[in-house]
Tab-separated table of C-alpha atoms and ligand atoms in Angstrom:
chain	number	residue	atom	x	y	z
A	19	MET	CA	0.000	0.000	0.000
A	20	THR	CA	1.322	3.424	-0.855
A	21	GLN	CA	0.006	6.673	0.490
A	22	ASP	CA	1.214	10.198	-0.021
A	23	ILE	CA	0.228	11.323	3.402
A	24	ALA	CA	1.089	14.925	2.802
A	25	THR	CA	-2.454	15.144	1.447
A	26	ALA	CA	-4.023	13.376	4.395
A	27	ALA	CA	-5.774	16.244	6.093
A	28	PRO	CA	-5.889	20.018	6.152
A	29	THR	CA	-3.048	21.563	8.099
A	30	PRO	CA	-3.084	24.558	10.399
A	31	THR	CA	-1.419	27.549	8.816
A	32	THR	CA	1.113	29.752	10.496
A	33	ALA	CA	3.209	32.443	8.900
A	34	ALA	CA	6.489	30.598	8.963
A	35	ALA	CA	5.664	27.033	9.921
A	36	PRO	CA	8.173	24.635	8.344
A	37	LYS	CA	6.761	22.158	5.846
A	38	ILE	CA	7.447	18.439	5.914
A	39	GLY	CA	6.876	16.181	2.923
A	40	PHE	CA	5.854	12.645	3.846
A	41	VAL	CA	5.591	9.405	1.908
A	42	SER	CA	4.204	6.286	3.573
A	43	LEU	CA	4.935	2.892	1.990
A	44	GLY	CA	4.102	-0.591	3.215
A	45	CYS	CA	1.512	-2.399	5.256
A	46	PRO	CA	-1.157	-1.115	7.691
A	47	LYS	CA	1.344	-1.476	10.547
A	48	ALA	CA	3.670	0.953	8.804
A	49	LEU	CA	0.670	3.174	8.143
A	50	THR	CA	-0.062	3.444	11.856
A	51	ASP	CA	3.595	4.421	12.460
A	52	SER	CA	3.126	7.165	9.842
A	53	GLU	CA	-0.003	8.344	11.615
A	54	LEU	CA	1.883	8.637	14.921
A	55	ILE	CA	4.667	10.678	13.316
A	56	LEU	CA	2.221	12.911	11.459
A	57	THR	CA	0.217	13.421	14.619
A	58	GLN	CA	3.346	14.509	16.463
A	59	LEU	CA	4.396	16.807	13.611
A	60	ARG	CA	0.974	18.424	13.643
A	61	ALA	CA	0.986	18.724	17.421
A	62	GLU	CA	4.279	20.617	17.214
A	63	GLY	CA	2.969	22.995	14.558
A	64	TYR	CA	4.714	21.667	11.442
A	65	GLU	CA	2.812	21.844	8.176
A	66	THR	CA	2.800	19.183	5.477
A	67	SER	CA	3.788	19.711	1.871
A	68	LYS	CA	2.189	18.026	-1.106
A	69	THR	CA	5.412	18.124	-3.109
A	70	PHE	CA	9.020	17.276	-2.401
A	71	GLN	CA	10.142	20.650	-3.793
A	72	GLY	CA	7.774	22.600	-1.561
A	73	ALA	CA	8.996	20.903	1.621
A	74	ASP	CA	11.758	21.919	4.028
A	75	LEU	CA	12.459	18.237	4.649
A	76	VAL	CA	11.014	14.893	3.507
A	77	ILE	CA	10.302	11.803	5.640
A	78	VAL	CA	10.019	8.465	3.837
A	79	ASN	CA	8.442	5.606	5.809
A	80	THR	CA	9.714	2.493	4.074
A	81	CYS	CA	8.821	-1.159	3.650
A	82	GLY	CA	11.489	-3.839	3.519
A	83	PHE	CA	9.485	-7.039	3.327
A	84	ILE	CA	9.870	-8.293	-0.246
A	85	ASP	CA	12.311	-7.316	-2.948
A	86	ASP	CA	9.777	-5.218	-4.892
A	87	ALA	CA	8.968	-3.239	-1.755
A	88	VAL	CA	12.674	-2.678	-1.067
A	89	LYS	CA	13.133	-1.352	-4.594
A	90	GLU	CA	10.092	0.914	-4.347
A	91	SER	CA	11.365	2.320	-1.039
A	92	LEU	CA	14.916	2.900	-2.307
A	93	ASP	CA	13.585	4.547	-5.488
A	94	THR	CA	11.333	6.853	-3.465
A	95	ILE	CA	14.241	7.888	-1.231
A	96	GLY	CA	16.281	8.600	-4.394
A	97	GLU	CA	13.488	10.790	-5.820
A	98	ALA	CA	13.125	12.695	-2.551
A	99	LEU	CA	16.883	13.289	-2.413
A	100	ALA	CA	16.949	14.491	-6.014
A	101	ASP	CA	13.950	16.815	-5.624
A	102	ASN	CA	14.532	18.045	-2.086
A	103	GLY	CA	17.889	16.939	-0.697
A	104	LYS	CA	16.901	16.735	3.000
A	105	VAL	CA	15.553	13.263	3.675
A	106	ILE	CA	14.898	11.227	6.826
A	107	VAL	CA	14.189	7.521	6.385
A	108	THR	CA	12.180	5.439	8.839
A	109	GLY	CA	10.393	2.055	8.780
A	110	CYS	CA	11.308	-1.564	8.164
A	111	LEU	CA	13.872	-0.946	5.452
A	112	GLY	CA	15.712	1.393	7.813
A	113	ALA	CA	16.464	-1.603	10.045
A	114	LYS	CA	17.803	-3.742	7.236
A	115	ALA	CA	21.471	-4.612	6.896
A	116	GLY	CA	23.232	-4.354	3.566
A	117	GLU	CA	26.408	-5.992	2.354
A	118	GLY	CA	29.014	-6.488	5.057
A	119	GLY	CA	26.488	-5.764	7.791
A	120	GLY	CA	26.246	-1.957	7.318
A	121	ASN	CA	22.922	-0.154	7.005
A	122	LEU	CA	21.399	-0.852	3.588
A	123	VAL	CA	19.728	2.551	3.191
A	124	ARG	CA	22.944	4.404	4.059
A	125	GLN	CA	24.915	2.219	1.657
A	126	VAL	CA	22.596	3.035	-1.262
A	127	HIS	CA	21.803	6.634	-0.294
A	128	PRO	CA	24.668	7.992	1.846
A	129	LYS	CA	23.198	11.517	1.741
A	130	VAL	CA	20.117	10.770	3.863
A	131	LEU	CA	20.100	12.818	7.070
A	132	ALA	CA	18.940	10.065	9.413
A	133	VAL	CA	17.760	6.464	9.280
A	134	THR	CA	15.576	4.735	11.884
A	135	GLY	CA	13.808	1.395	12.096
A	136	PRO	CA	10.029	1.018	12.427
A	137	HIS	CA	7.960	2.301	15.328
A	138	ALA	CA	10.424	5.101	16.098
A	139	THR	CA	8.375	8.304	16.383
A	140	ASP	CA	10.707	9.804	19.010
A	141	GLU	CA	13.856	9.159	16.976
A	142	VAL	CA	12.245	10.554	13.830
A	143	MET	CA	11.104	13.668	15.702
A	144	ASP	CA	14.612	14.139	17.151
A	145	ALA	CA	16.018	14.060	13.613
A	146	VAL	CA	13.353	16.488	12.382
A	147	HIS	CA	14.145	18.913	15.225
A	148	LEU	CA	17.838	18.758	14.379
A	149	HIS	CA	17.389	19.704	10.734
A	150	VAL	CA	14.199	21.791	10.758
A	151	PRO	CA	13.781	23.448	14.152
A	152	LYS	CA	10.416	23.263	15.871
A	153	PRO	CA	8.063	26.137	15.137
A	154	HIS	CA	7.206	28.343	18.109
A	155	ASP	CA	3.632	28.481	19.322
A	156	PRO	CA	2.369	25.137	18.082
A	157	PHE	CA	-1.338	24.822	17.371
A	158	VAL	CA	-1.682	21.878	19.713
A	159	ASP	CA	-5.413	22.336	19.984
A	160	LEU	CA	-5.804	21.861	16.237
A	161	VAL	CA	-4.733	18.233	16.377
A	162	PRO	CA	-7.825	16.047	16.208
A	163	PRO	CA	-8.317	14.010	19.424
A	164	ALA	CA	-7.939	10.768	17.462
A	165	GLY	CA	-4.626	11.937	15.981
A	166	VAL	CA	-3.921	12.352	12.277
A	167	LYS	CA	-5.394	9.479	10.283
A	168	LEU	CA	-4.447	8.384	6.774
A	169	THR	CA	-7.527	6.265	6.270
A	170	PRO	CA	-10.932	7.699	5.321
A	171	LYS	CA	-12.739	9.200	8.302
A	172	HIS	CA	-15.069	6.215	8.742
A	173	TYR	CA	-12.519	3.432	9.247
A	174	ALA	CA	-9.229	3.174	11.097
A	175	TYR	CA	-6.543	0.673	12.002
A	176	LEU	CA	-5.841	0.039	15.673
A	177	LYS	CA	-2.387	-1.420	16.288
A	178	ILE	CA	-2.356	-3.423	19.528
A	179	SER	CA	1.254	-4.589	19.585
A	180	GLU	CA	4.556	-4.274	17.834
A	181	GLY	CA	6.990	-7.051	16.871
A	182	CYS	CA	6.670	-10.811	16.946
A	183	ASN	CA	7.950	-13.730	19.048
A	184	HIS	CA	7.861	-16.213	16.163
A	185	ARG	CA	10.637	-16.937	13.725
A	186	CYS	CA	8.890	-18.087	10.557
A	187	SER	CA	11.616	-19.231	8.231
A	188	PHE	CA	10.488	-17.060	5.291
A	189	CYS	CA	10.106	-13.844	7.312
A	190	ILE	CA	12.548	-11.193	8.492
A	191	ILE	CA	10.026	-9.015	10.320
A	192	PRO	CA	11.207	-10.023	13.831
A	193	SER	CA	14.761	-9.006	12.910
A	194	MET	CA	13.426	-5.616	11.838
A	195	ARG	CA	10.693	-5.008	14.428
A	196	GLY	CA	11.942	-7.103	17.351
A	197	ASP	CA	10.031	-9.346	19.761
A	198	LEU	CA	6.386	-8.833	20.706
A	199	VAL	CA	5.644	-5.715	22.753
A	200	SER	CA	1.940	-5.378	23.599
A	201	ARG	CA	0.529	-1.914	24.089
A	202	PRO	CA	-1.058	-1.375	27.508
A	203	ILE	CA	-4.736	-2.317	27.423
A	204	GLY	CA	-5.778	1.108	28.727
A	205	ASP	CA	-3.945	2.821	25.834
A	206	VAL	CA	-5.493	0.493	23.263
A	207	LEU	CA	-9.029	1.012	24.557
A	208	GLY	CA	-8.485	4.754	24.993
A	209	GLU	CA	-7.409	5.060	21.364
A	210	ALA	CA	-10.393	2.963	20.254
A	211	GLN	CA	-12.745	5.236	22.161
A	212	ARG	CA	-11.246	8.396	20.628
A	213	LEU	CA	-11.513	6.855	17.174
A	214	PHE	CA	-15.174	5.941	17.652
A	215	GLU	CA	-15.893	9.397	19.071
A	216	SER	CA	-14.292	10.976	16.008
A	217	GLY	CA	-16.709	9.150	13.695
A	218	VAL	CA	-14.949	5.864	12.925
A	219	LYS	CA	-17.523	3.223	12.007
A	220	GLU	CA	-15.151	0.333	11.446
A	221	LEU	CA	-12.132	-0.453	13.597
A	222	LEU	CA	-9.557	-2.843	12.135
A	223	VAL	CA	-7.428	-4.485	14.825
A	224	ILE	CA	-3.912	-5.194	13.553
A	225	SER	CA	-0.528	-6.434	14.796
A	226	GLN	CA	1.943	-9.097	13.676
A	227	ASP	CA	0.191	-11.704	15.841
A	228	THR	CA	-3.131	-10.571	17.302
A	229	SER	CA	-3.766	-13.874	19.134
A	230	ALA	CA	-0.573	-13.348	21.155
A	231	TYR	CA	-1.704	-10.008	22.592
A	232	GLY	CA	-0.487	-9.739	26.188
A	233	VAL	CA	1.795	-12.821	26.193
A	234	ASP	CA	4.872	-10.626	26.699
A	235	VAL	CA	3.398	-8.955	29.812
A	236	LYS	CA	1.914	-12.203	31.155
A	237	TYR	CA	-1.603	-10.886	30.506
A	238	ARG	CA	-1.019	-8.119	33.053
A	239	THR	CA	-4.137	-6.474	34.471
A	240	GLY	CA	-4.467	-2.853	33.396
A	241	PHE	CA	-7.217	-0.296	33.874
A	242	TRP	CA	-9.822	1.115	31.599
A	243	ASP	CA	-12.776	3.269	32.494
A	244	GLY	CA	-12.006	2.749	36.200
A	245	LYS	CA	-12.206	-1.040	35.903
A	246	PRO	CA	-9.487	-3.714	35.806
A	247	VAL	CA	-9.052	-5.305	32.349
A	248	LYS	CA	-6.516	-7.966	31.401
A	249	THR	CA	-4.040	-7.414	28.564
A	250	LYS	CA	-5.516	-10.396	26.738
A	251	LEU	CA	-7.246	-11.025	23.413
A	252	LEU	CA	-10.650	-12.034	24.815
A	253	ASP	CA	-10.808	-9.208	27.356
A	254	MET	CA	-9.723	-6.645	24.785
A	255	VAL	CA	-12.234	-7.866	22.219
A	256	GLN	CA	-15.050	-7.816	24.792
A	257	ALA	CA	-14.222	-4.226	25.724
A	258	LEU	CA	-13.945	-3.190	22.061
A	259	ALA	CA	-17.301	-4.843	21.373
A	260	GLU	CA	-18.929	-2.770	24.136
A	261	LEU	CA	-17.419	0.436	22.804
A	262	ALA	CA	-18.440	-0.418	19.243
A	263	GLU	CA	-21.989	-1.168	20.305
A	264	ARG	CA	-22.250	2.246	21.988
A	265	HIS	CA	-21.148	3.936	18.762
A	266	GLY	CA	-22.962	1.696	16.274
A	267	ALA	CA	-19.663	0.581	14.754
A	268	TRP	CA	-17.908	-2.549	13.523
A	269	VAL	CA	-14.804	-4.286	14.925
A	270	ARG	CA	-12.799	-6.500	12.556
A	271	LEU	CA	-9.855	-8.711	13.574
A	272	HIS	CA	-6.760	-9.238	11.445
A	273	TYR	CA	-3.663	-11.459	11.762
A	274	VAL	CA	-5.233	-13.943	14.150
A	275	TYR	CA	-3.315	-17.214	14.519
A	276	PRO	CA	-5.500	-20.269	15.135
A	277	TYR	CA	-4.563	-21.009	18.737
A	278	PRO	CA	-7.160	-22.807	20.864
A	279	HIS	CA	-7.989	-19.665	22.871
A	280	VAL	CA	-9.226	-17.965	19.688
A	281	ASP	CA	-12.288	-20.243	19.994
A	282	GLU	CA	-13.357	-18.080	22.951
A	283	ILE	CA	-14.086	-15.087	20.727
A	284	LEU	CA	-16.337	-17.006	18.337
A	285	PRO	CA	-19.444	-16.604	20.542
A	286	LEU	CA	-18.950	-12.823	20.374
A	287	MET	CA	-19.098	-13.123	16.607
A	288	ALA	CA	-22.149	-15.378	16.718
A	289	GLU	CA	-23.907	-12.806	18.927
A	290	GLY	CA	-23.073	-10.003	16.469
A	291	LYS	CA	-20.862	-8.139	18.967
A	292	ILE	CA	-17.882	-8.070	16.603
A	293	LEU	CA	-17.841	-8.867	12.896
A	294	PRO	CA	-17.919	-12.594	12.102
A	295	TYR	CA	-14.728	-12.212	10.090
A	296	LEU	CA	-11.284	-13.587	10.818
A	297	ASP	CA	-8.109	-12.882	8.907
A	298	VAL	CA	-5.956	-15.935	9.652
A	299	PRO	CA	-2.659	-16.106	7.745
A	300	PHE	CA	-2.409	-19.908	7.364
A	301	GLN	CA	0.328	-19.821	4.645
A	302	HIS	CA	-0.020	-23.594	4.130
A	303	ALA	CA	-1.987	-26.596	5.338
A	304	HIS	CA	0.391	-29.538	5.229
A	305	PRO	CA	1.934	-30.145	8.675
A	306	ASP	CA	5.420	-30.846	7.285
A	307	VAL	CA	5.488	-27.662	5.208
A	308	LEU	CA	4.193	-25.678	8.188
A	309	LYS	CA	7.010	-27.136	10.289
A	310	ARG	CA	9.587	-26.160	7.672
A	311	MET	CA	8.034	-22.703	7.650
A	312	LYS	CA	8.244	-22.705	11.486
A	313	ARG	CA	4.724	-21.329	11.566
A	314	PRO	CA	2.967	-20.516	14.818
A	315	ALA	CA	0.229	-23.018	15.663
A	316	ASN	CA	1.725	-25.517	13.184
A	317	GLY	CA	0.682	-28.417	15.395
A	318	GLU	CA	-2.960	-27.307	15.531
A	319	LYS	CA	-5.602	-29.193	13.636
A	320	ASN	CA	-6.611	-26.241	11.531
A	321	LEU	CA	-9.296	-27.902	9.451
A	322	GLU	CA	-11.089	-29.220	12.535
A	323	ARG	CA	-10.774	-25.823	14.156
A	324	ILE	CA	-12.317	-24.050	11.167
A	325	LEU	CA	-15.195	-26.534	11.015
A	326	ARG	CA	-15.825	-25.935	14.722
A	327	TRP	CA	-15.771	-22.171	14.183
A	328	ARG	CA	-18.353	-22.574	11.447
A	329	GLU	CA	-20.534	-24.633	13.801
A	330	ILE	CA	-20.409	-21.928	16.476
A	331	CYS	CA	-20.823	-19.088	13.975
A	332	PRO	CA	-22.142	-20.218	10.582
A	333	GLU	CA	-21.834	-16.673	9.193
A	334	ILE	CA	-18.089	-16.503	9.723
A	335	VAL	CA	-15.976	-15.329	6.803
A	336	ILE	CA	-12.353	-16.459	6.811
A	337	ARG	CA	-9.672	-14.647	4.873
A	338	SER	CA	-6.182	-16.017	4.557
A	339	THR	CA	-2.937	-15.868	2.658
A	340	PHE	CA	-0.887	-18.806	1.412
A	341	ILE	CA	2.511	-19.512	-0.111
A	342	ALA	CA	2.828	-21.963	-3.003
A	343	GLY	CA	6.112	-23.582	-3.974
A	344	PHE	CA	7.878	-23.291	-0.605
A	345	PRO	CA	11.298	-25.066	-0.643
A	346	GLY	CA	10.821	-28.818	-0.588
A	347	GLU	CA	7.052	-28.677	-1.225
A	348	THR	CA	6.138	-31.951	-2.924
A	349	GLU	CA	3.257	-32.341	-5.344
A	350	ALA	CA	1.492	-34.405	-2.674
A	351	GLU	CA	1.942	-31.628	-0.091
A	352	PHE	CA	0.611	-29.102	-2.572
A	353	GLN	CA	-2.397	-31.323	-3.319
A	354	TYR	CA	-3.021	-31.472	0.431
A	355	LEU	CA	-3.168	-27.667	0.414
A	356	LEU	CA	-5.700	-27.669	-2.450
A	357	ASP	CA	-7.844	-30.227	-0.581
A	358	PHE	CA	-7.671	-28.046	2.518
A	359	MET	CA	-8.863	-25.028	0.512
A	360	ARG	CA	-11.860	-26.977	-0.778
A	361	GLU	CA	-12.776	-28.470	2.599
A	362	ALA	CA	-12.125	-25.398	4.723
A	363	GLN	CA	-14.035	-23.240	2.234
A	364	ILE	CA	-11.774	-20.249	2.818
A	365	ASP	CA	-13.913	-17.318	1.709
A	366	ARG	CA	-11.127	-14.986	0.638
A	367	ALA	CA	-7.642	-16.228	-0.164
A	368	GLY	CA	-4.512	-14.653	-1.541
A	369	CYS	CA	-1.478	-16.643	-2.634
A	370	PHE	CA	2.146	-15.751	-3.305
A	371	ALA	CA	4.528	-17.898	-5.299
A	372	TYR	CA	7.386	-18.405	-2.819
A	373	SER	CA	10.098	-15.848	-3.291
A	374	PRO	CA	13.237	-15.822	-1.139
A	375	VAL	CA	13.638	-12.809	1.109
A	376	GLU	CA	17.197	-11.721	1.776
A	377	GLY	CA	18.222	-12.691	5.299
A	378	ALA	CA	15.440	-15.299	5.800
A	379	SER	CA	16.450	-18.717	7.115
A	380	ALA	CA	14.257	-20.480	4.513
A	381	ASN	CA	16.937	-19.610	1.966
A	382	GLU	CA	19.089	-22.350	3.477
A	383	LEU	CA	16.414	-25.050	3.111
A	384	ALA	CA	17.041	-27.791	0.594
A	385	GLY	CA	14.682	-28.418	-2.297
A	386	ALA	CA	14.211	-24.942	-3.822
A	387	LEU	CA	11.676	-25.271	-6.636
A	388	PRO	CA	12.110	-23.764	-10.102
A	389	ASP	CA	10.256	-20.461	-10.654
A	390	GLU	CA	7.921	-22.080	-13.214
A	391	VAL	CA	6.767	-24.677	-10.669
A	392	ARG	CA	6.119	-22.018	-8.027
A	393	ASP	CA	4.159	-19.849	-10.479
A	394	GLU	CA	2.226	-22.805	-11.834
A	395	ARG	CA	1.245	-23.925	-8.313
A	396	ARG	CA	0.203	-20.408	-7.408
A	397	ALA	CA	-2.049	-20.298	-10.491
A	398	ARG	CA	-3.551	-23.694	-9.652
A	399	PHE	CA	-4.151	-22.589	-6.080
A	400	MET	CA	-5.846	-19.373	-7.166
A	401	ALA	CA	-8.107	-21.279	-9.590
A	402	VAL	CA	-9.391	-23.385	-6.676
A	403	ALA	CA	-9.590	-20.369	-4.342
A	404	GLU	CA	-11.608	-18.406	-6.890
A	405	GLN	CA	-14.008	-21.314	-7.418
A	406	VAL	CA	-14.631	-21.532	-3.670
A	407	SER	CA	-14.991	-17.790	-3.308
A	408	ALA	CA	-17.270	-17.357	-6.338
A	409	ALA	CA	-19.604	-20.137	-5.151
A	410	LYS	CA	-19.805	-18.548	-1.709
A	411	LEU	CA	-20.535	-15.112	-3.159
A	412	GLN	CA	-23.204	-16.591	-5.418
A	413	ARG	CA	-24.984	-17.955	-2.344
A	414	ARG	CA	-25.436	-14.399	-1.076
A	415	VAL	CA	-27.626	-13.405	-4.009
A	416	GLY	CA	-31.118	-12.743	-2.669
A	417	ALA	CA	-29.912	-11.852	0.838
A	418	THR	CA	-30.130	-8.433	2.449
A	419	MET	CA	-26.895	-7.214	4.046
A	420	GLN	CA	-25.659	-4.293	6.072
A	421	VAL	CA	-23.230	-2.266	3.945
A	422	LEU	CA	-20.831	0.485	5.025
A	423	VAL	CA	-20.689	3.092	2.256
A	424	ASP	CA	-17.115	3.949	1.160
A	425	SER	CA	-17.943	6.204	-1.776
A	426	ALA	CA	-21.154	7.739	-3.059
A	427	PRO	CA	-20.903	10.262	-5.878
A	428	ALA	CA	-23.816	12.677	-6.361
A	429	LEU	CA	-25.051	12.063	-2.798
A	430	GLY	CA	-25.463	8.424	-3.625
A	431	ARG	CA	-28.278	9.052	-6.078
A	432	LYS	CA	-26.107	7.460	-8.765
A	433	GLY	CA	-25.222	4.545	-6.501
A	434	GLY	CA	-21.865	4.010	-4.798
A	435	VAL	CA	-19.451	1.453	-3.427
A	436	GLY	CA	-19.469	-0.095	0.012
A	437	ARG	CA	-18.492	-3.193	1.912
A	438	SER	CA	-20.327	-5.808	3.949
A	439	TYR	CA	-18.947	-7.581	7.030
A	440	ALA	CA	-17.310	-10.020	4.602
A	441	ASP	CA	-15.057	-7.384	3.027
A	442	ALA	CA	-12.091	-5.717	4.719
A	443	PRO	CA	-10.976	-2.491	3.034
A	444	GLU	CA	-8.227	-2.696	0.416
A	445	ILE	CA	-7.828	-6.487	0.485
A	446	ASP	CA	-11.279	-8.004	-0.142
A	447	GLY	CA	-14.098	-7.345	-2.593
A	448	THR	CA	-16.740	-4.632	-2.443
A	449	VAL	CA	-20.492	-4.258	-2.670
A	450	ARG	CA	-21.345	-2.138	-5.711
A	451	LEU	CA	-24.484	-0.220	-4.874
A	452	LEU	CA	-26.978	0.546	-7.627
A	453	PRO	CA	-28.755	3.916	-7.770
A	454	PRO	CA	-31.514	3.639	-5.148
A	455	GLU	CA	-34.973	3.083	-6.607
A	456	LYS	CA	-36.663	5.043	-3.807
A	457	ALA	CA	-36.397	8.772	-4.501
A	458	SER	CA	-36.105	9.446	-0.762
A	459	LYS	CA	-33.058	7.160	-0.377
A	460	THR	CA	-29.581	8.665	-0.496
A	461	LEU	CA	-26.236	7.059	0.277
A	462	LYS	CA	-23.742	8.821	2.501
A	463	VAL	CA	-20.068	7.986	2.846
A	464	GLY	CA	-19.314	6.530	6.268
A	465	GLU	CA	-22.917	5.514	6.970
A	466	PHE	CA	-24.532	2.102	6.874
A	467	THR	CA	-27.272	1.099	4.473
A	468	ARG	CA	-29.220	-2.116	4.060
A	469	ALA	CA	-28.850	-3.537	0.571
A	470	HIS	CA	-30.498	-6.364	-1.308
A	471	ILE	CA	-27.909	-8.481	-3.170
A	472	VAL	CA	-28.925	-8.921	-6.812
A	473	ALA	CA	-25.791	-10.439	-8.369
A	474	ALA	CA	-22.206	-11.547	-7.804
A	475	GLU	CA	-19.435	-10.522	-10.175
A	476	GLY	CA	-15.795	-11.530	-9.716
A	477	HIS	CA	-14.878	-10.711	-6.089
A	478	ASP	CA	-17.745	-8.232	-5.720
A	479	LEU	CA	-21.462	-8.219	-5.033
A	480	ILE	CA	-23.986	-5.958	-6.712
A	481	ALA	CA	-26.822	-4.702	-4.553
A	482	MET	CA	-29.863	-2.447	-4.455
A	483	PRO	CA	-29.960	-0.138	-1.425
A	484	VAL	CA	-33.251	-0.574	0.445
B	512	SF4	S1	4.258	-14.669	12.713
B	512	SF4	FE1	5.864	-15.325	11.319
B	512	SF4	S2	5.348	-14.269	9.394
B	512	SF4	FE2	4.246	-13.194	10.999
B	512	SF4	S3	5.636	-11.539	11.619
B	512	SF4	FE3	5.987	-13.281	13.017
B	512	SF4	S4	7.724	-14.336	12.088
B	512	SF4	FE4	6.870	-13.022	10.483
């Protein structure tokens, strides 16, 4: 995901407030880091610039996960240096080592002013202060209570922890972001409340490993609203559900690993307290491949677990990502994965052909497969995934669903685009809303509408607002 966050929101104007250009690259976790930095910049009275040339300094928040992302980040830094000259780099790529163990960003772009890893608002602000001194008289009161957000006003990501205790063999995130550090429960719930109060209608809970929330602090008891609350997935989700109910909003969970304790939150989904939607990054189904991947919960019986979830909450939608062609994957192991897809009926699935990431331990595994085999398996996987998904979407035709409106030109009289509980923003399909038949009906961005599903097309549904 790429966002030019210099355009994120109107800025307060002062006569001589310095201007900061900002580019945010990478995943939602990087996006929340960008939001924290932008919030701090705004709180201190800095303005943002829409162009590199018009800025006093540029911050680039980078992604370092796969080779394409590394290239995009390095290219963006190069453009900012060419157009502006004063550049601070933050984010995952900033923590990555280059040849000989030095810092990769500094090796490629020695002229950058400062480089930090992810989740480093204080360090970034220190570097900003050094090169573009703080304006006097900051307009602190002009910062929205929920902070500066890069998402549309009606949905927001809530990051509950940073880092990860696992060491999946294909992943270098722990080496860039460190071990799991859970945010205090009071801070998490306080931020959720401010977001709901500022008009957010859908809260997307994110982290590297949402199921592990609180493990690092031994599920310490914190305080929220004058009451003790444990730093634990179930307790957090219950509290978020209460807050969401008060504000008529949705809560959606991402990056949930299928540990047994996740079963405890299924009743909340069945009762409609949080969305019956789980984003579970399975990556594979065969136990031996999962072991080679060193995946969390690799000993769990995932198919049985999913079937049990569907018994408790038949409405549940499961999204997942997979890797095809992992080193040593046999045809039989791959077939096992296809069978799993069919039996588990994963509603939304993405699949990458395995690609080695520099620094990942999987690179040392024997049995690397030729590129053609990896690509061919990815295509075969996606054919099955699309069949499953299309059949499930088709079954929704005739139903009436609650839809959150994301866009509605001409006050929605010409229709619009929204999403149901089954669609997370950016990664899933949409509900395309037809122009309402009733003259009195209008669609408004950020509000819910009921809609009658009339057709399914590709990953999307088509619906008549009612
Ligand atoms: S769970 Fe695995 S893939 Fe996810 S961040 Fe941790 S190590 Fe990486």
